[in-house]
Short mmCIF file of C-alpha atoms in Angstrom, two decimals:
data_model
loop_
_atom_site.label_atom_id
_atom_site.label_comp_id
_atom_site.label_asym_id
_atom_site.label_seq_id
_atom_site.Cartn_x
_atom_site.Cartn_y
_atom_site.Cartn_z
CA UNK A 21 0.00 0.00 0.00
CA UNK A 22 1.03 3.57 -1.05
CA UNK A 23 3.20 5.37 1.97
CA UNK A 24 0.80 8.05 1.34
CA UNK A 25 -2.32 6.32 1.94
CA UNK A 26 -0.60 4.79 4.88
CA UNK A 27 0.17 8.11 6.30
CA UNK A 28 -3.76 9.11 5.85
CA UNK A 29 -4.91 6.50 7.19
CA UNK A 30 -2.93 6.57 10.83
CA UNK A 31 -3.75 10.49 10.84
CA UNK A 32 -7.32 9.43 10.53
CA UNK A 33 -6.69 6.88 13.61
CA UNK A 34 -4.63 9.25 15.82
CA UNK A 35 -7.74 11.89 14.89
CA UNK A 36 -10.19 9.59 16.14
CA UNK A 37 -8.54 7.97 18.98
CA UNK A 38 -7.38 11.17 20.07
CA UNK A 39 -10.80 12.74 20.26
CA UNK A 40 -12.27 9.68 21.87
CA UNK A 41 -9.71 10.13 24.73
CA UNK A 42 -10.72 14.36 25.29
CA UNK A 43 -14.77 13.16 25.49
CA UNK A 44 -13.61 10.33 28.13
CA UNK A 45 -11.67 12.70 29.83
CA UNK A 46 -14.97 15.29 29.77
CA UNK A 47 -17.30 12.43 30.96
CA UNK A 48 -14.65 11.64 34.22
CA UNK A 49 -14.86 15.52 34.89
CA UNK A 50 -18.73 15.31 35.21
CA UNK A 51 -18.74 12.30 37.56
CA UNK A 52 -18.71 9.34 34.65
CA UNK A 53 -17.51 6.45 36.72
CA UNK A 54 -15.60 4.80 33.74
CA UNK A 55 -12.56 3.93 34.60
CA UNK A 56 -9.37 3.78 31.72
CA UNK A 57 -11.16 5.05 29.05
CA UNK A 58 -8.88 7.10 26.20
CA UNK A 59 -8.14 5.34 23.54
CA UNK A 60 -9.26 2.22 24.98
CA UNK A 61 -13.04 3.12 25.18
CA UNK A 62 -12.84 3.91 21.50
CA UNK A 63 -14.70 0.68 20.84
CA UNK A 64 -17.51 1.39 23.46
CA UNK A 65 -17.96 4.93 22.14
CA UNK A 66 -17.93 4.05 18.95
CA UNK A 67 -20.72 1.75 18.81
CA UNK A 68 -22.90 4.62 18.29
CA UNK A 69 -21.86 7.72 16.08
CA UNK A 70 -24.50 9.89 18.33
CA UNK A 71 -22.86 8.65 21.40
CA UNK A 72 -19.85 10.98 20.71
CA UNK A 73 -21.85 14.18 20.91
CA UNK A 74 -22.18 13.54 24.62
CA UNK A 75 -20.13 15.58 27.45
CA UNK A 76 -20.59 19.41 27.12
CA UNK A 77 -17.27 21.45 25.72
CA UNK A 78 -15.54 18.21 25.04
CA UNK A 79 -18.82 16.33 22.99
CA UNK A 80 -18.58 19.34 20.62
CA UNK A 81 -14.95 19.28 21.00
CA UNK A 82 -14.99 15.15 19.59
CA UNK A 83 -18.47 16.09 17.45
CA UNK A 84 -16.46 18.44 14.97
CA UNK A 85 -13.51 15.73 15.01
CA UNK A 86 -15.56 13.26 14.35
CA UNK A 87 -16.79 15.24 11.46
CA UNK A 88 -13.70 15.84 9.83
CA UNK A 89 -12.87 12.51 10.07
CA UNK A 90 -16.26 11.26 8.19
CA UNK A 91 -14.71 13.80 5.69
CA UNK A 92 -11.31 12.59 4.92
CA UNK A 93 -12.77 8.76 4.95
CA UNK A 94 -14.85 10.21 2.00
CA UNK A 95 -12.14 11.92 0.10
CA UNK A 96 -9.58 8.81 1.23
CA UNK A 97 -11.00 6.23 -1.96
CA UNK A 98 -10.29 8.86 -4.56
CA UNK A 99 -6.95 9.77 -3.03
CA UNK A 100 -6.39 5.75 -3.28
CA UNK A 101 -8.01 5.45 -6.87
CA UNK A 102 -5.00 8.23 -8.10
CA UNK A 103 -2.12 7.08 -6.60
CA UNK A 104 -2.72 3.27 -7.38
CA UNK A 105 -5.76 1.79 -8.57
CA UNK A 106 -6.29 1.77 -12.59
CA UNK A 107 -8.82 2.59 -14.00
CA UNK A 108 -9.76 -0.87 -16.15
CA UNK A 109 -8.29 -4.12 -15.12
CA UNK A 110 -5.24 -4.81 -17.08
CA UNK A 111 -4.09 -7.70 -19.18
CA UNK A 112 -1.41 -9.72 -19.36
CA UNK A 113 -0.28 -11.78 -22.82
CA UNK A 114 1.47 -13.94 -21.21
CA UNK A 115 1.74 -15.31 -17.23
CA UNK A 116 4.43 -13.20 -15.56
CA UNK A 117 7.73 -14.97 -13.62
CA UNK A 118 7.28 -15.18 -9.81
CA UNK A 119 9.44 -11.70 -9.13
CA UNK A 120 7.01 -10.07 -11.58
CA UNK A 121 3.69 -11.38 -9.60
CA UNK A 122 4.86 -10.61 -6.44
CA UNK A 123 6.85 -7.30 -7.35
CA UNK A 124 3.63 -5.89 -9.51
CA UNK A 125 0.55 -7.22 -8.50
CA UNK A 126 0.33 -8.79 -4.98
CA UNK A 127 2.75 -5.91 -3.16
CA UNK A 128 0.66 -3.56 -4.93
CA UNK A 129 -2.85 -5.33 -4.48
CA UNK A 130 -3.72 -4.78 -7.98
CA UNK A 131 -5.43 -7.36 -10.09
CA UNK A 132 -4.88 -8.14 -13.85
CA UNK A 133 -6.19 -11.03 -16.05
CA UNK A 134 -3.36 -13.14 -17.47
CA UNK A 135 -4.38 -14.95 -21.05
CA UNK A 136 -2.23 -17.56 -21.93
CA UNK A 137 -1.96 -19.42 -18.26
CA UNK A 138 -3.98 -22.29 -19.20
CA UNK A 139 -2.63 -23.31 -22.84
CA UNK A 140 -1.26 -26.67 -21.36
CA UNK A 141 -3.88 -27.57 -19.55
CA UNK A 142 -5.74 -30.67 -20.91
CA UNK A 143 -8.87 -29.54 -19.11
CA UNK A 144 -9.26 -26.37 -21.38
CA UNK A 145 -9.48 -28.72 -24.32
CA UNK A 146 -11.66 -31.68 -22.80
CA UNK A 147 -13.82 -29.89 -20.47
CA UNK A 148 -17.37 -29.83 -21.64
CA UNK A 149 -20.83 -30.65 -20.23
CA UNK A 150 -20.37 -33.99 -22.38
CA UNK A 151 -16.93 -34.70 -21.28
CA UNK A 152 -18.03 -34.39 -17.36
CA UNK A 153 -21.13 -36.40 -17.70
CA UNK A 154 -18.91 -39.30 -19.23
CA UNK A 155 -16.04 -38.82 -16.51
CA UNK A 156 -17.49 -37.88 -13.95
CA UNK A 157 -21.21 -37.63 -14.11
CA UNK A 158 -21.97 -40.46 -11.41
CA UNK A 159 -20.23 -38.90 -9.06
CA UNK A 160 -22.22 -37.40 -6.17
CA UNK A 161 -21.03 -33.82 -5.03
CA UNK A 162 -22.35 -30.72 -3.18
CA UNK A 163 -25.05 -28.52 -4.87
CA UNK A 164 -26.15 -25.58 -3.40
CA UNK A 165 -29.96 -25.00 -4.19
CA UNK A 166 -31.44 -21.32 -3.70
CA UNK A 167 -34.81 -20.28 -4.69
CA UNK A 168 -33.33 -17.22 -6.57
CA UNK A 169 -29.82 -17.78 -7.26
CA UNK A 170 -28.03 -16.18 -4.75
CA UNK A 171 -26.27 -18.02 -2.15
CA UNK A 172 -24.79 -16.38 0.93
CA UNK A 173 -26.77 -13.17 0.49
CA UNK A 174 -28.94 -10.76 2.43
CA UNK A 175 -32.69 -11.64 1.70
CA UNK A 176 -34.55 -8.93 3.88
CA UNK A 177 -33.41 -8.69 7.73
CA UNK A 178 -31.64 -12.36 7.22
CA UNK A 179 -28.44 -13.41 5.91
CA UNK A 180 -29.18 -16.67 3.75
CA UNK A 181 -27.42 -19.69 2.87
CA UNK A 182 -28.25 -21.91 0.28
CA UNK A 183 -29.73 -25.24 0.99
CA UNK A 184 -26.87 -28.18 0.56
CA UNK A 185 -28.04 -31.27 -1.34
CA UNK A 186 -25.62 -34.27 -2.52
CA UNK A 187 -26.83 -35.11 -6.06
CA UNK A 188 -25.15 -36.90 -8.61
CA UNK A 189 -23.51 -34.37 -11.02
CA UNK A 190 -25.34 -35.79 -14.23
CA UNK A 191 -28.59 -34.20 -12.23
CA UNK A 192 -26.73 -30.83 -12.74
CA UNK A 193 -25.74 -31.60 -16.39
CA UNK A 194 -28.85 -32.85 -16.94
CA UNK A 195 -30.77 -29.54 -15.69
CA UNK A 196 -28.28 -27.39 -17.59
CA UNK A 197 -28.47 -29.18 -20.74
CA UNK A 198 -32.52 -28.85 -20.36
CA UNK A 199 -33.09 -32.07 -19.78
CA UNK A 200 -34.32 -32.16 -16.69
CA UNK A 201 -36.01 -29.68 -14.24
CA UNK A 202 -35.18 -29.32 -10.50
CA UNK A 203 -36.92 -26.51 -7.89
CA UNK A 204 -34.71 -23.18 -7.72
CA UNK A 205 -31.22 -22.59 -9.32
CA UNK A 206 -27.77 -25.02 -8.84
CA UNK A 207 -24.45 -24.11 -8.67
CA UNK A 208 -21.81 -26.65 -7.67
CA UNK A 209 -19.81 -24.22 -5.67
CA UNK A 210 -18.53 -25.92 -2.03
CA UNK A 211 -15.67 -24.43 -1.25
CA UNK A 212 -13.06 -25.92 0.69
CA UNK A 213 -10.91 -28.10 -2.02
CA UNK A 214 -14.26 -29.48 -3.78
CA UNK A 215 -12.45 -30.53 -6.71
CA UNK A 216 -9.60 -32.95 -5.20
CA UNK A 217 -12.12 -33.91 -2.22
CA UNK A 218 -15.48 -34.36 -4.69
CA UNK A 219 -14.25 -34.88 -8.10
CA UNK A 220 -10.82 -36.13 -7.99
CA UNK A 221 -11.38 -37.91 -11.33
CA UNK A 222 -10.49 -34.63 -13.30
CA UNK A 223 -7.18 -33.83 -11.48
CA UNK A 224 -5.36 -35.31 -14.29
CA UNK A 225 -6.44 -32.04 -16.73
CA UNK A 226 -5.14 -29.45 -14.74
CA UNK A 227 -2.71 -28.15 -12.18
CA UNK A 228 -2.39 -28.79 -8.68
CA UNK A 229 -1.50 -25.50 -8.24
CA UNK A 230 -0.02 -22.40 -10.17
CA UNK A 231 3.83 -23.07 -9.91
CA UNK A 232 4.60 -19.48 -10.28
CA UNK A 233 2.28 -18.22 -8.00
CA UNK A 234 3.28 -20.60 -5.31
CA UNK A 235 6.70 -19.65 -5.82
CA UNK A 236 6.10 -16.23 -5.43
CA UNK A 237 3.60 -16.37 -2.61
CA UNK A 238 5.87 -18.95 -0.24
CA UNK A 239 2.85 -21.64 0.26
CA UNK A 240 0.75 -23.84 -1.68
CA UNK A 241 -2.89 -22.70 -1.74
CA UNK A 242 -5.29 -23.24 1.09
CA UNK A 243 -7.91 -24.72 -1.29
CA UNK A 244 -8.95 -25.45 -4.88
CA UNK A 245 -12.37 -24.69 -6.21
CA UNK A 246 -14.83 -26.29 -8.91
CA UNK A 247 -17.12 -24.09 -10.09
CA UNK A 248 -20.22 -25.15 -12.47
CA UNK A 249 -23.72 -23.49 -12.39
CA UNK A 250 -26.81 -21.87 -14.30
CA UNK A 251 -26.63 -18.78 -15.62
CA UNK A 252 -28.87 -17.08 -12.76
CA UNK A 253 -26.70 -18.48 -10.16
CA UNK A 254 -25.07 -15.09 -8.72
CA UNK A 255 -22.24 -14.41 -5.96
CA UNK A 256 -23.39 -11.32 -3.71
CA UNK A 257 -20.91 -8.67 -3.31
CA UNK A 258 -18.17 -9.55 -0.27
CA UNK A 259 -14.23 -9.90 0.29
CA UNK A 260 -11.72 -12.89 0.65
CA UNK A 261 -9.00 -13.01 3.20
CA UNK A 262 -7.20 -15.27 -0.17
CA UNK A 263 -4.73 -14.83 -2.93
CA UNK A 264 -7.59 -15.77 -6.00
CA UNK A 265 -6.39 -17.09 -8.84
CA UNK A 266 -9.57 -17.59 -11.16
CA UNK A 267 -9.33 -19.60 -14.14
CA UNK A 268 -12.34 -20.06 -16.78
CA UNK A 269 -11.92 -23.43 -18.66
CA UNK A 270 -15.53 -23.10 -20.50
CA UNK A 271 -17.51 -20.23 -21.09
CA UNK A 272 -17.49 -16.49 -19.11
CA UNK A 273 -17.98 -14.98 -15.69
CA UNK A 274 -18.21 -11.67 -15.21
CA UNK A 275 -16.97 -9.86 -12.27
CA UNK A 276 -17.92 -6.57 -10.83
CA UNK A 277 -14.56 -5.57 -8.61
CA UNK A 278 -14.06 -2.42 -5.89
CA UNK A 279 -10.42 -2.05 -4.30
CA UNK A 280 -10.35 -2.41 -0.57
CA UNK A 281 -9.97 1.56 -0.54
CA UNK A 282 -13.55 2.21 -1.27
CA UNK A 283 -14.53 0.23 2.39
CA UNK A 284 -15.84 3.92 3.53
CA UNK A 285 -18.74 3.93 0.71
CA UNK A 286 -19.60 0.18 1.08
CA UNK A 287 -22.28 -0.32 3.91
CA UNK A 288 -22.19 -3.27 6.13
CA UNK A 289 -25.11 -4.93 8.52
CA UNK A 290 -25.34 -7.52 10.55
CA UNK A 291 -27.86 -10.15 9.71
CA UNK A 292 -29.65 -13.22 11.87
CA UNK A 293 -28.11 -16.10 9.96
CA UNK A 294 -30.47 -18.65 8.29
CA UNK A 295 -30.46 -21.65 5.76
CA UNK A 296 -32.88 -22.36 2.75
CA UNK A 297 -34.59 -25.65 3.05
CA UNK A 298 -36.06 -27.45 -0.06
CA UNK A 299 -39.52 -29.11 1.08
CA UNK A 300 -40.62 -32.46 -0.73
CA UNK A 301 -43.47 -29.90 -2.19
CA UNK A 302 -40.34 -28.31 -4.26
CA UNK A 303 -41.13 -24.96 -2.35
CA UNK A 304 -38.14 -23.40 -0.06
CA UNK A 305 -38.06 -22.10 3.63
CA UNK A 306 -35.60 -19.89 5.42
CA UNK A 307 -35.01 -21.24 8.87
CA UNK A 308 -33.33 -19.36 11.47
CA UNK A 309 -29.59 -20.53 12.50
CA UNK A 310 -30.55 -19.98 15.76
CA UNK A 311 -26.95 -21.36 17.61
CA UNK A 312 -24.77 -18.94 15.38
CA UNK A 313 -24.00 -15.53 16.02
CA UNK A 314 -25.38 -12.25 13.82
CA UNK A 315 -23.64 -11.95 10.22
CA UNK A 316 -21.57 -8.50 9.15
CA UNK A 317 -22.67 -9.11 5.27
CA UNK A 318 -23.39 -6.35 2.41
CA UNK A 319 -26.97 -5.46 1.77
CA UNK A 320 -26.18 -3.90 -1.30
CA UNK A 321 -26.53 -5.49 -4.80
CA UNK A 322 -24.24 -3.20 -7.02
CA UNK A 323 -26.02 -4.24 -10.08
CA UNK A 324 -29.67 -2.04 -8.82
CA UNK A 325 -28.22 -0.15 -5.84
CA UNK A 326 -30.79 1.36 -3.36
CA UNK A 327 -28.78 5.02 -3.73
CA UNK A 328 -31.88 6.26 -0.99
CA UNK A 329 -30.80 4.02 1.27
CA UNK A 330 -27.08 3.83 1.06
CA UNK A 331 -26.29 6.96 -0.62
CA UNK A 332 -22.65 6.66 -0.14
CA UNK A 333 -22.02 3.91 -2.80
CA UNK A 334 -22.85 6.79 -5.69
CA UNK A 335 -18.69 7.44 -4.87
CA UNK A 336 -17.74 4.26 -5.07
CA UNK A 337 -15.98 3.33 -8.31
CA UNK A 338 -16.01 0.08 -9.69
CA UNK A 339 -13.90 -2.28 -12.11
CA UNK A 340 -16.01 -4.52 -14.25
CA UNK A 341 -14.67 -7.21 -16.47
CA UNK A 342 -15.19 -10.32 -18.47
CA UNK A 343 -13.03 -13.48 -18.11
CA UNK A 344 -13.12 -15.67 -21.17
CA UNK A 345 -12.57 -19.71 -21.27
CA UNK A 346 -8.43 -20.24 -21.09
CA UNK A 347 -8.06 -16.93 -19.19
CA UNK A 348 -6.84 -15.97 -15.27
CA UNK A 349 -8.27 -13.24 -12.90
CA UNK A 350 -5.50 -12.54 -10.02
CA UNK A 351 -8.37 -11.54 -7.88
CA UNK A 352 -6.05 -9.52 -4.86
CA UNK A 353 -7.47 -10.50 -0.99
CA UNK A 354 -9.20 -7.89 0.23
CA UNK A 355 -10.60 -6.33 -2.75
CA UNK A 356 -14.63 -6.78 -3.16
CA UNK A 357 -15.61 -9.02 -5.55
CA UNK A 358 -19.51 -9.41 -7.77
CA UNK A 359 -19.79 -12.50 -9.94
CA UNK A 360 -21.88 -13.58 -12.46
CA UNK A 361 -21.64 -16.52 -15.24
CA UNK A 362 -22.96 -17.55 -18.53
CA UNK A 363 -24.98 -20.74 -18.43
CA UNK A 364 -22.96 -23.26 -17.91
CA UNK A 365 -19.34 -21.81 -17.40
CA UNK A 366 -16.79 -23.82 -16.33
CA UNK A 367 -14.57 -22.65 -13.40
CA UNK A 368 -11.43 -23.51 -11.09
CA UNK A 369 -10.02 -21.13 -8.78
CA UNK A 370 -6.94 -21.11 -6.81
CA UNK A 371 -6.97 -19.85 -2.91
CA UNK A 372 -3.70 -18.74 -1.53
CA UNK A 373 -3.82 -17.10 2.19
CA UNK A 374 -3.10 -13.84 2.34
CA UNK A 375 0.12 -12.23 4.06
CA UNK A 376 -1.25 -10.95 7.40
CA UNK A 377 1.29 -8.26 7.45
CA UNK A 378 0.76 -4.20 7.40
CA UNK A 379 -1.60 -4.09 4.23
CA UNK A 380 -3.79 -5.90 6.28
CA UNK A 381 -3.90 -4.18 9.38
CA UNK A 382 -4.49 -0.58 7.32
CA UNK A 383 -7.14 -2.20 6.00
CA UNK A 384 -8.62 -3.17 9.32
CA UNK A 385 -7.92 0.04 10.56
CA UNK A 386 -10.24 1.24 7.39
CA UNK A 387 -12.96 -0.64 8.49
CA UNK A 388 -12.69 -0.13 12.29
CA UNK A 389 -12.54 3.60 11.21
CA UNK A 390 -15.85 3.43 8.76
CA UNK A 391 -18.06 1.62 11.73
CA UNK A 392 -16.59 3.86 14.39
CA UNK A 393 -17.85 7.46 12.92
CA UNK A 394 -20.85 5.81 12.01
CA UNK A 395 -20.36 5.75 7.88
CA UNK A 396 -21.61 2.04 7.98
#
């Protein structure tokens, strides 16, 4: 990250943490009885943006400071968007060495789409709805099942999951094909390594891993993805804590991309969790997950914003773009991420975990900053 955004970004911190110290200090002076507040009753203060207006001289005092701070959070993205985030996402002809990953895309969390990574891949010349039902198509994997397409999204005050089934994957082909029908929209999309855990048949037609990324990164990734769904299956708008490396071995997905810099204008909730369940009738219901705790999820889709609602996101700039069969997305961690498909598409994707180092904790100082003076 940019030693000028840095700099921002801890003046923005010391602002805030400083001002939350002068209103504890004002509340001890009128007979508060908290007791070692400063900087460490930011969090308690800052649960509520109101909360800070509080304490006579010194409310007013943290009020206006609060203020300004709401003001440079809004003017931080477009500082960001100057000094390092481009305009369109760029291309490269040809995968770059390790040095030249590392050096100019993951120090500088910038994505790109690399043609030309896939060429010797077997898969991107076998794979087809055919060549999976004959290889693969009596295999039984994870389907996620949603009335609507969208898995892990906010559906009014909830935050949904999808309901799991275990189906054979020539039910899937046979639904995308039209062959078939089956209640709501699939999307074979577990997570977690489904493609050497569910379908290790098809290892032979692709990597392991990318060699160069690995090298550059230090690790092997954390998991690797099979992706294969209807055209209405949709992935809401959210962030990974993972190194992506998405590669499209049959048809398109289309990706809707903000950098991590426009946190300020992207509005979080929290959410009871719940779960879709498919009735024998065909019909779904959303049952509460009553033993887990609320969700922090975006109720925003960026494709129909509700600009009355969450005003904010009119200043948030996005990066759309269009992955074709036999290209890669370097999808940075952090940065938040839309994603559509054509019917049918094809996917794998890479996870490598991220470097929990100083880009990280500027980020989380981002987001501790946007809840605290009440942006959210």
């Amino acid at each position: 990250m940019n030693s000028s955004i840095n700099n921002h970004l801890l003046t923005l911190g010391g602002q805030l943490v400083g001002q939350a110290g002068e209103g504890a200090a004002s509340h001890r002076c009128s007979g508060s009885q908290n007791r070692g507040a400063g900087a460490g009753s930011l969090g308690a203060e800052s649960s509520g943006a109101g909360a800070w207006s509080r304490g006579g001289g010194g409310g007013v005092m943290a009020e206006a400071a609060l203020d300004a701070v709401r003001r440079e959070l809004r003017e931080f993205p477009a500082a960001a968007r100057e000094l390092s985030v481009p305009l369109a996402v760029p291309y490269l002809d040809k995968p770059p060495t390790p040095l030249q990953f590392y050096r100019d895309w993951v120090c500088p969390n910038r994505p790109c789409i690399i043609r030309n990574a896939l060429q010797h891949w077997p898969a991107l010349r076998k794979w087809s709805l055919p060549y999976l039902r004959a290889t693969v198509g009596s295999t039984e994997v994870s389907v996620a099942v949603t009335p609507d397409g969208y898995a892990d999204a906010v559906r009014g005050n909830r935050f949904v999951m999808p309901a799991e089934r275990r189906l054979p994957l020539s039910c899937v082909l046979d639904v995308l094909e039209g062959q078939a029908q089956h209640p709501g929209v699939l999307y074979v999309q577990k997570q977690c390594s489904n493609l050497p855990t569910e379908l290790p048949q098809l290892l032979p037609d692709l990597e392991s891993h990318v060699p160069w990324a690995s090298e550059a990164l230090g690790r092997m990734p954390d998991a690797v993805n099979f992706w294969l769904g209807e055209a209405t299956a949709v992935t809401s708008l959210h962030k990974d804590h993972y190194e992506n490396l998405y590669c499209v071995v049959s048809g398109e997905k289309r990706f809707l991309l903000h950098p991590p810099s426009d946190r300020p204008f992207i509005p979080y909730e929290l959410y009871t969790p719940a779960t879709y369940q498919l009735t024998e009738e065909g019909s779904f219901e959303m049952v509460d997950e009553e033993a887990m705790e609320k969700v922090p999820w975006i109720p925003l889709d960026p494709l129909a914003p509700d600009l009355a609602r969450y005003p904010s996101y009119s200043q948030a700039r996005a990066l759309c773009c269009t992955v074709q069969a036999g290209e890669m997305l370097y999808l940075p961690a952090l940065w938040f991420h839309h994603v559509q498909q054509s019917h049918g598409c094809i996917a794998v994707n890479y996870w490598y975990d991220m470097e929990y180092d100083l880009k990280y904790s500027y980020f989380q100082l981002l987001d501790s900053l946007t809840k605290a003076s009440g942006l959210d």
